[in-house]
PDB file of C-alpha atoms and ligand atoms in Angstrom:
ATOM      1  CA  UNK A   1     142.262  82.404  78.832  1.00 51.00           C
ATOM      2  CA  UNK A   2     143.741  83.131  75.432  1.00 58.00           C
ATOM      3  CA  UNK A   3     141.198  85.849  74.614  1.00 76.00           C
ATOM      4  CA  UNK A   4     142.510  88.231  77.304  1.00 78.00           C
ATOM      5  CA  UNK A   5     144.497  91.148  75.894  1.00 80.00           C
ATOM      6  CA  UNK A   6     146.072  91.658  79.332  1.00 85.00           C
ATOM      7  CA  UNK A   7     146.453  88.451  81.374  1.00 90.00           C
ATOM      8  CA  UNK A   8     144.274  88.624  84.534  1.00 94.00           C
ATOM      9  CA  UNK A   9     145.916  89.109  87.931  1.00 95.00           C
ATOM     10  CA  UNK A  10     146.053  85.973  90.093  1.00 96.00           C
ATOM     11  CA  UNK A  11     143.354  85.358  92.727  1.00 97.00           C
ATOM     12  CA  UNK A  12     144.210  87.265  95.874  1.00 97.00           C
ATOM     13  CA  UNK A  13     143.132  88.077  99.410  1.00 98.00           C
ATOM     14  CA  UNK A  14     142.530  91.734 100.207  1.00 98.00           C
ATOM     15  CA  UNK A  15     141.999  92.745 103.804  1.00 98.00           C
ATOM     16  CA  UNK A  16     139.410  95.463 104.277  1.00 97.00           C
ATOM     17  CA  UNK A  17     139.662  97.158 107.671  1.00 96.00           C
ATOM     18  CA  UNK A  18     136.522  99.287 108.013  1.00 93.00           C
ATOM     19  CA  UNK A  19     137.658 100.730 111.345  1.00 92.00           C
ATOM     20  CA  UNK A  20     140.973 101.960 110.001  1.00 94.00           C
ATOM     21  CA  UNK A  21     139.606 102.504 106.487  1.00 93.00           C
ATOM     22  CA  UNK A  22     142.419 100.581 104.820  1.00 96.00           C
ATOM     23  CA  UNK A  23     142.913  98.001 102.079  1.00 97.00           C
ATOM     24  CA  UNK A  24     145.888  95.629 102.326  1.00 98.00           C
ATOM     25  CA  UNK A  25     147.822  95.103 100.123  1.00 97.00           C
ATOM     26  CA  UNK A  26     147.778  98.600  98.741  1.00 97.00           C
ATOM     27  CA  UNK A  27     148.253  99.576  95.110  1.00 97.00           C
ATOM     28  CA  UNK A  28     148.493 103.059  93.610  1.00 96.00           C
ATOM     29  CA  UNK A  29     147.707 106.066  95.833  1.00 97.00           C
ATOM     30  CA  UNK A  30     146.333 109.296  94.391  1.00 98.00           C
ATOM     31  CA  UNK A  31     146.248 112.641  96.172  1.00 98.00           C
ATOM     32  CA  UNK A  32     144.170 115.554  94.902  1.00 98.00           C
ATOM     33  CA  UNK A  33     144.953 119.030  96.147  1.00 98.00           C
ATOM     34  CA  UNK A  34     142.833 122.132  95.738  1.00 98.00           C
ATOM     35  CA  UNK A  35     144.803 123.105  92.618  1.00 98.00           C
ATOM     36  CA  UNK A  36     143.680 119.840  90.959  1.00 98.00           C
ATOM     37  CA  UNK A  37     140.019 120.936  91.273  1.00 98.00           C
ATOM     38  CA  UNK A  38     140.238 123.873  88.894  1.00 98.00           C
ATOM     39  CA  UNK A  39     136.926 125.061  87.453  1.00 97.00           C
ATOM     40  CA  UNK A  40     134.812 122.954  89.813  1.00 97.00           C
ATOM     41  CA  UNK A  41     133.877 125.184  92.777  1.00 97.00           C
ATOM     42  CA  UNK A  42     131.404 127.957  91.981  1.00 96.00           C
ATOM     43  CA  UNK A  43     133.501 130.716  93.570  1.00 97.00           C
ATOM     44  CA  UNK A  44     136.746 130.952  91.624  1.00 97.00           C
ATOM     45  CA  UNK A  45     138.110 133.737  93.887  1.00 98.00           C
ATOM     46  CA  UNK A  46     137.720 131.545  96.978  1.00 98.00           C
ATOM     47  CA  UNK A  47     139.293 128.607  95.115  1.00 98.00           C
ATOM     48  CA  UNK A  48     142.281 130.820  94.068  1.00 98.00           C
ATOM     49  CA  UNK A  49     142.716 131.874  97.684  1.00 98.00           C
ATOM     50  CA  UNK A  50     142.664 128.284  98.950  1.00 98.00           C
ATOM     51  CA  UNK A  51     145.269 127.304  96.339  1.00 98.00           C
ATOM     52  CA  UNK A  52     147.477 130.233  97.407  1.00 98.00           C
ATOM     53  CA  UNK A  53     146.924 129.508 101.127  1.00 97.00           C
ATOM     54  CA  UNK A  54     148.573 126.116 101.443  1.00 97.00           C
ATOM     55  CA  UNK A  55     146.839 124.316  98.571  1.00 98.00           C
ATOM     56  CA  UNK A  56     145.353 121.674 100.919  1.00 98.00           C
ATOM     57  CA  UNK A  57     144.770 118.014 100.104  1.00 98.00           C
ATOM     58  CA  UNK A  58     141.026 117.754  99.435  1.00 99.00           C
ATOM     59  CA  UNK A  59     140.889 113.976  98.951  1.00 98.00           C
ATOM     60  CA  UNK A  60     143.015 110.896  98.441  1.00 98.00           C
ATOM     61  CA  UNK A  61     142.313 107.562  96.764  1.00 98.00           C
ATOM     62  CA  UNK A  62     144.056 104.358  97.845  1.00 98.00           C
ATOM     63  CA  UNK A  63     143.641 101.421  95.457  1.00 98.00           C
ATOM     64  CA  UNK A  64     144.399  97.711  95.673  1.00 98.00           C
ATOM     65  CA  UNK A  65     146.825  96.057  93.231  1.00 97.00           C
ATOM     66  CA  UNK A  66     143.909  95.090  90.925  1.00 98.00           C
ATOM     67  CA  UNK A  67     144.583  97.166  87.807  1.00 97.00           C
ATOM     68  CA  UNK A  68     142.245  99.457  85.873  1.00 97.00           C
ATOM     69  CA  UNK A  69     142.107  97.081  82.928  1.00 95.00           C
ATOM     70  CA  UNK A  70     139.078  95.821  81.016  1.00 95.00           C
ATOM     71  CA  UNK A  71     137.359  92.825  82.713  1.00 95.00           C
ATOM     72  CA  UNK A  72     139.176  93.302  86.038  1.00 97.00           C
ATOM     73  CA  UNK A  73     137.213  94.656  88.999  1.00 98.00           C
ATOM     74  CA  UNK A  74     139.370  97.245  90.829  1.00 98.00           C
ATOM     75  CA  UNK A  75     138.557  98.691  94.267  1.00 98.00           C
ATOM     76  CA  UNK A  76     139.648 101.801  96.096  1.00 98.00           C
ATOM     77  CA  UNK A  77     139.004 103.761  99.272  1.00 98.00           C
ATOM     78  CA  UNK A  78     138.523 107.503  98.872  1.00 98.00           C
ATOM     79  CA  UNK A  79     138.923 109.863 101.837  1.00 98.00           C
ATOM     80  CA  UNK A  80     137.494 113.357 101.432  1.00 98.00           C
ATOM     81  CA  UNK A  81     138.669 115.834 104.055  1.00 98.00           C
ATOM     82  CA  UNK A  82     136.051 118.032 105.757  1.00 98.00           C
ATOM     83  CA  UNK A  83     135.909 121.594 104.486  1.00 98.00           C
ATOM     84  CA  UNK A  84     134.131 124.171 102.365  1.00 98.00           C
ATOM     85  CA  UNK A  85     135.173 126.664  99.699  1.00 98.00           C
ATOM     86  CA  UNK A  86     132.894 129.721  99.947  1.00 98.00           C
ATOM     87  CA  UNK A  87     130.311 127.468 101.603  1.00 98.00           C
ATOM     88  CA  UNK A  88     130.496 124.727  98.985  1.00 98.00           C
ATOM     89  CA  UNK A  89     131.387 121.376 100.531  1.00 98.00           C
ATOM     90  CA  UNK A  90     134.655 119.708  99.512  1.00 98.00           C
ATOM     91  CA  UNK A  91     134.102 117.037  96.913  1.00 98.00           C
ATOM     92  CA  UNK A  92     135.705 114.832  94.293  1.00 99.00           C
ATOM     93  CA  UNK A  93     136.180 116.062  90.735  1.00 98.00           C
ATOM     94  CA  UNK A  94     133.420 113.756  89.528  1.00 98.00           C
ATOM     95  CA  UNK A  95     133.478 111.852  86.273  1.00 98.00           C
ATOM     96  CA  UNK A  96     131.438 110.002  83.688  1.00 98.00           C
ATOM     97  CA  UNK A  97     132.385 106.504  82.464  1.00 98.00           C
ATOM     98  CA  UNK A  98     132.951 106.906  78.715  1.00 97.00           C
ATOM     99  CA  UNK A  99     131.362 103.543  77.899  1.00 91.00           C
ATOM    100  CA  UNK A 100     128.566 103.888  80.461  1.00 96.00           C
ATOM    101  CA  UNK A 101     129.293 101.222  83.033  1.00 98.00           C
ATOM    102  CA  UNK A 102     127.934 100.846  86.584  1.00 98.00           C
ATOM    103  CA  UNK A 103     129.783 101.222  89.885  1.00 98.00           C
ATOM    104  CA  UNK A 104     129.073 100.755  93.611  1.00 98.00           C
ATOM    105  CA  UNK A 105     130.153 102.865  96.582  1.00 98.00           C
ATOM    106  CA  UNK A 106     130.001 101.602 100.182  1.00 98.00           C
ATOM    107  CA  UNK A 107     130.068 104.184 102.983  1.00 98.00           C
ATOM    108  CA  UNK A 108     132.761 103.386 105.565  1.00 98.00           C
ATOM    109  CA  UNK A 109     132.972 106.379 107.918  1.00 98.00           C
ATOM    110  CA  UNK A 110     131.938 109.996 108.157  1.00 98.00           C
ATOM    111  CA  UNK A 111     128.972 111.630 106.528  1.00 98.00           C
ATOM    112  CA  UNK A 112     128.857 112.071 102.792  1.00 98.00           C
ATOM    113  CA  UNK A 113     126.714 112.090  99.735  1.00 98.00           C
ATOM    114  CA  UNK A 114     126.752 110.656  96.256  1.00 99.00           C
ATOM    115  CA  UNK A 115     125.613 113.154  93.633  1.00 98.00           C
ATOM    116  CA  UNK A 116     124.694 111.694  90.237  1.00 98.00           C
ATOM    117  CA  UNK A 117     123.730 113.454  87.005  1.00 98.00           C
ATOM    118  CA  UNK A 118     122.679 111.914  83.692  1.00 98.00           C
ATOM    119  CA  UNK A 119     122.736 115.191  81.784  1.00 97.00           C
ATOM    120  CA  UNK A 120     119.111 115.915  82.652  1.00 97.00           C
ATOM    121  CA  UNK A 121     118.247 114.627  86.107  1.00 97.00           C
ATOM    122  CA  UNK A 122     120.202 114.685  89.371  1.00 97.00           C
ATOM    123  CA  UNK A 123     120.059 112.086  92.088  1.00 98.00           C
ATOM    124  CA  UNK A 124     121.462 112.142  95.639  1.00 98.00           C
ATOM    125  CA  UNK A 125     122.222 109.270  98.015  1.00 98.00           C
ATOM    126  CA  UNK A 126     122.964 110.097 101.677  1.00 98.00           C
ATOM    127  CA  UNK A 127     126.073 108.057 102.378  1.00 98.00           C
ATOM    128  CA  UNK A 128     126.692 106.738 105.896  1.00 97.00           C
ATOM    129  CA  UNK A 129     128.621 103.677 107.099  1.00 98.00           C
ATOM    130  CA  UNK A 130     126.980 100.544 105.643  1.00 98.00           C
ATOM    131  CA  UNK A 131     125.075 102.331 102.879  1.00 98.00           C
ATOM    132  CA  UNK A 132     125.679 101.190  99.307  1.00 98.00           C
ATOM    133  CA  UNK A 133     125.123 103.837  96.670  1.00 98.00           C
ATOM    134  CA  UNK A 134     124.512 102.345  93.238  1.00 98.00           C
ATOM    135  CA  UNK A 135     125.649 104.301  90.179  1.00 99.00           C
ATOM    136  CA  UNK A 136     123.848 103.033  87.069  1.00 98.00           C
ATOM    137  CA  UNK A 137     125.472 103.224  83.627  1.00 98.00           C
ATOM    138  CA  UNK A 138     125.258 106.726  82.131  1.00 98.00           C
ATOM    139  CA  UNK A 139     125.214 108.678  85.396  1.00 98.00           C
ATOM    140  CA  UNK A 140     128.190 110.947  86.105  1.00 98.00           C
ATOM    141  CA  UNK A 141     129.111 110.763  89.802  1.00 98.00           C
ATOM    142  CA  UNK A 142     130.706 112.972  92.429  1.00 98.00           C
ATOM    143  CA  UNK A 143     131.191 112.393  96.161  1.00 99.00           C
ATOM    144  CA  UNK A 144     130.770 115.155  98.739  1.00 98.00           C
ATOM    145  CA  UNK A 145     131.807 115.341 102.394  1.00 98.00           C
ATOM    146  CA  UNK A 146     128.857 116.978 104.173  1.00 98.00           C
ATOM    147  CA  UNK A 147     130.178 116.365 107.704  1.00 98.00           C
ATOM    148  CA  UNK A 148     132.927 117.635 109.993  1.00 98.00           C
ATOM    149  CA  UNK A 149     135.022 114.436 109.925  1.00 98.00           C
ATOM    150  CA  UNK A 150     136.823 112.813 106.986  1.00 98.00           C
ATOM    151  CA  UNK A 151     134.320 110.915 104.789  1.00 98.00           C
ATOM    152  CA  UNK A 152     135.529 107.515 103.561  1.00 98.00           C
ATOM    153  CA  UNK A 153     133.949 105.166 101.058  1.00 98.00           C
ATOM    154  CA  UNK A 154     134.894 102.010  99.188  1.00 98.00           C
ATOM    155  CA  UNK A 155     134.392 101.985  95.404  1.00 98.00           C
ATOM    156  CA  UNK A 156     134.181  98.875  93.198  1.00 98.00           C
ATOM    157  CA  UNK A 157     134.082  99.460  89.451  1.00 98.00           C
ATOM    158  CA  UNK A 158     134.778  97.817  86.086  1.00 98.00           C
ATOM    159  CA  UNK A 159     138.454  98.142  85.219  1.00 97.00           C
ATOM    160  CA  UNK A 160     137.709  99.410  81.732  1.00 97.00           C
ATOM    161  CA  UNK A 161     135.202 102.054  82.885  1.00 98.00           C
ATOM    162  CA  UNK A 162     137.588 104.995  82.518  1.00 98.00           C
ATOM    163  CA  UNK A 163     137.258 108.533  83.913  1.00 98.00           C
ATOM    164  CA  UNK A 164     135.863 111.283  81.687  1.00 98.00           C
ATOM    165  CA  UNK A 165     136.467 114.501  83.654  1.00 98.00           C
ATOM    166  CA  UNK A 166     135.827 116.720  80.617  1.00 98.00           C
ATOM    167  CA  UNK A 167     132.181 115.632  80.609  1.00 98.00           C
ATOM    168  CA  UNK A 168     131.680 117.113  84.099  1.00 97.00           C
ATOM    169  CA  UNK A 169     133.493 120.346  83.216  1.00 97.00           C
ATOM    170  CA  UNK A 170     131.270 120.663  80.173  1.00 97.00           C
ATOM    171  CA  UNK A 171     127.912 119.569  81.604  1.00 97.00           C
ATOM    172  CA  UNK A 172     128.260 120.204  85.338  1.00 96.00           C
ATOM    173  CA  UNK A 173     126.640 117.931  87.914  1.00 97.00           C
ATOM    174  CA  UNK A 174     123.115 119.368  87.953  1.00 97.00           C
ATOM    175  CA  UNK A 175     123.423 120.705  91.498  1.00 97.00           C
ATOM    176  CA  UNK A 176     125.900 122.137  93.975  1.00 97.00           C
ATOM    177  CA  UNK A 177     126.031 121.194  97.652  1.00 98.00           C
ATOM    178  CA  UNK A 178     126.453 123.909 100.298  1.00 98.00           C
ATOM    179  CA  UNK A 179     126.816 123.981 104.049  1.00 98.00           C
ATOM    180  CA  UNK A 180     123.651 125.213 105.818  1.00 97.00           C
ATOM    181  CA  UNK A 181     122.163 125.435 109.324  1.00 96.00           C
ATOM    182  CA  UNK A 182     120.343 122.175 108.626  1.00 94.00           C
ATOM    183  CA  UNK A 183     123.604 120.484 107.530  1.00 97.00           C
ATOM    184  CA  UNK A 184     123.580 120.726 103.786  1.00 97.00           C
ATOM    185  CA  UNK A 185     121.443 122.262 101.078  1.00 97.00           C
ATOM    186  CA  UNK A 186     121.368 122.127  97.308  1.00 97.00           C
ATOM    187  CA  UNK A 187     121.691 124.974  94.847  1.00 95.00           C
ATOM    188  CA  UNK A 188     121.054 124.742  91.138  1.00 89.00           C
ATOM    189  CA  UNK A 189     124.252 124.189  89.223  1.00 79.00           C
ATOM    190  CA  UNK A 190     125.953 127.167  87.645  1.00 75.00           C
ATOM    191  CA  UNK A 191     129.376 127.277  86.041  1.00 71.00           C
ATOM    192  CA  UNK A 192     132.401 128.515  88.011  1.00 71.00           C
ATOM    193  CA  UNK A 193     132.574 132.319  88.193  1.00 66.00           C
ATOM    194  CA  UNK A 194     135.723 133.988  86.841  1.00 61.00           C
TER     195      UNK A 194
HETATM  196  C1  M6P B 201     136.181 106.489  93.646  1.00 55.84           C
HETATM  197  C2  M6P B 201     136.147 105.812  92.289  1.00 55.84           C
HETATM  198  C3  M6P B 201     137.415 106.141  91.523  1.00 55.84           C
HETATM  199  C4  M6P B 201     137.607 107.647  91.488  1.00 55.84           C
HETATM  200  C5  M6P B 201     137.607 108.247  92.887  1.00 55.84           C
HETATM  201  C6  M6P B 201     137.734 109.760  92.937  1.00 55.84           C
HETATM  202  O1  M6P B 201     137.201 105.935  94.393  1.00 55.84           O
HETATM  203  O2  M6P B 201     135.023 106.245  91.579  1.00 55.84           O
HETATM  204  O3  M6P B 201     137.326 105.601  90.230  1.00 55.84           O
HETATM  205  O4  M6P B 201     138.798 107.986  90.795  1.00 55.84           O
HETATM  206  O5  M6P B 201     136.391 107.893  93.523  1.00 55.84           O
HETATM  207  O6  M6P B 201     136.811 110.411  92.113  1.00 55.84           O
HETATM  208  P1  M6P B 201     137.289 111.282  90.859  1.00 55.84           P
HETATM  209  O7  M6P B 201     138.011 110.347  89.911  1.00 55.84           O
HETATM  210  O8  M6P B 201     136.013 111.814  90.276  1.00 55.84           O
HETATM  211  O9  M6P B 201     138.199 112.343  91.351  1.00 55.84           O
HETATM  212 ZN1   ZN B 202     133.345 106.002  88.386  1.00 55.84          ZN
END
């Protein structure tokens, strides 16, 4: 094992409770409020208002103790609260992996979607409990809660994958996802309005 820059963590048991949507033991927990999603919703006025009106938690990410280090395989459960900002469904920031590595998402509860964009084409996976969405290398990815309950999914990804948020701010995600009578509908991507 001498060629590891960071020594690997020891083998461990992680309990995944799909009903409760928990991982035990827990590692780092991340909470993203509306103010953390600057420049992502199309309607900047509505986003400003939401930040001023309580700045709600939009999503949280609970990880296991497996670190985000090259050659490890970390996991996390993300919970996106239900809601819309000027009709646009609440979502994660979305990111690209700088070195183009794959990732899998497993739907746990609620109704969501996995939006992927490779800079040219978009792809959408309807995420429900038991569905695995596969993110191939080179596809930026964002999760969206298209239901009225919290949407939870498990992510498993290479520890050295990284999170390039600038790529999404620069290139967008190809499409936006809005609430509609039929549930959800797509609109062509356009940058956030000032
Ligand atoms: C999943 C994984 C994480 C990611 C999280 C939130 O749990 O893909 O790596 O951090 O979703 O997404 P984002 O980083 O785009 O806010
Ligand atoms: Zn990722």
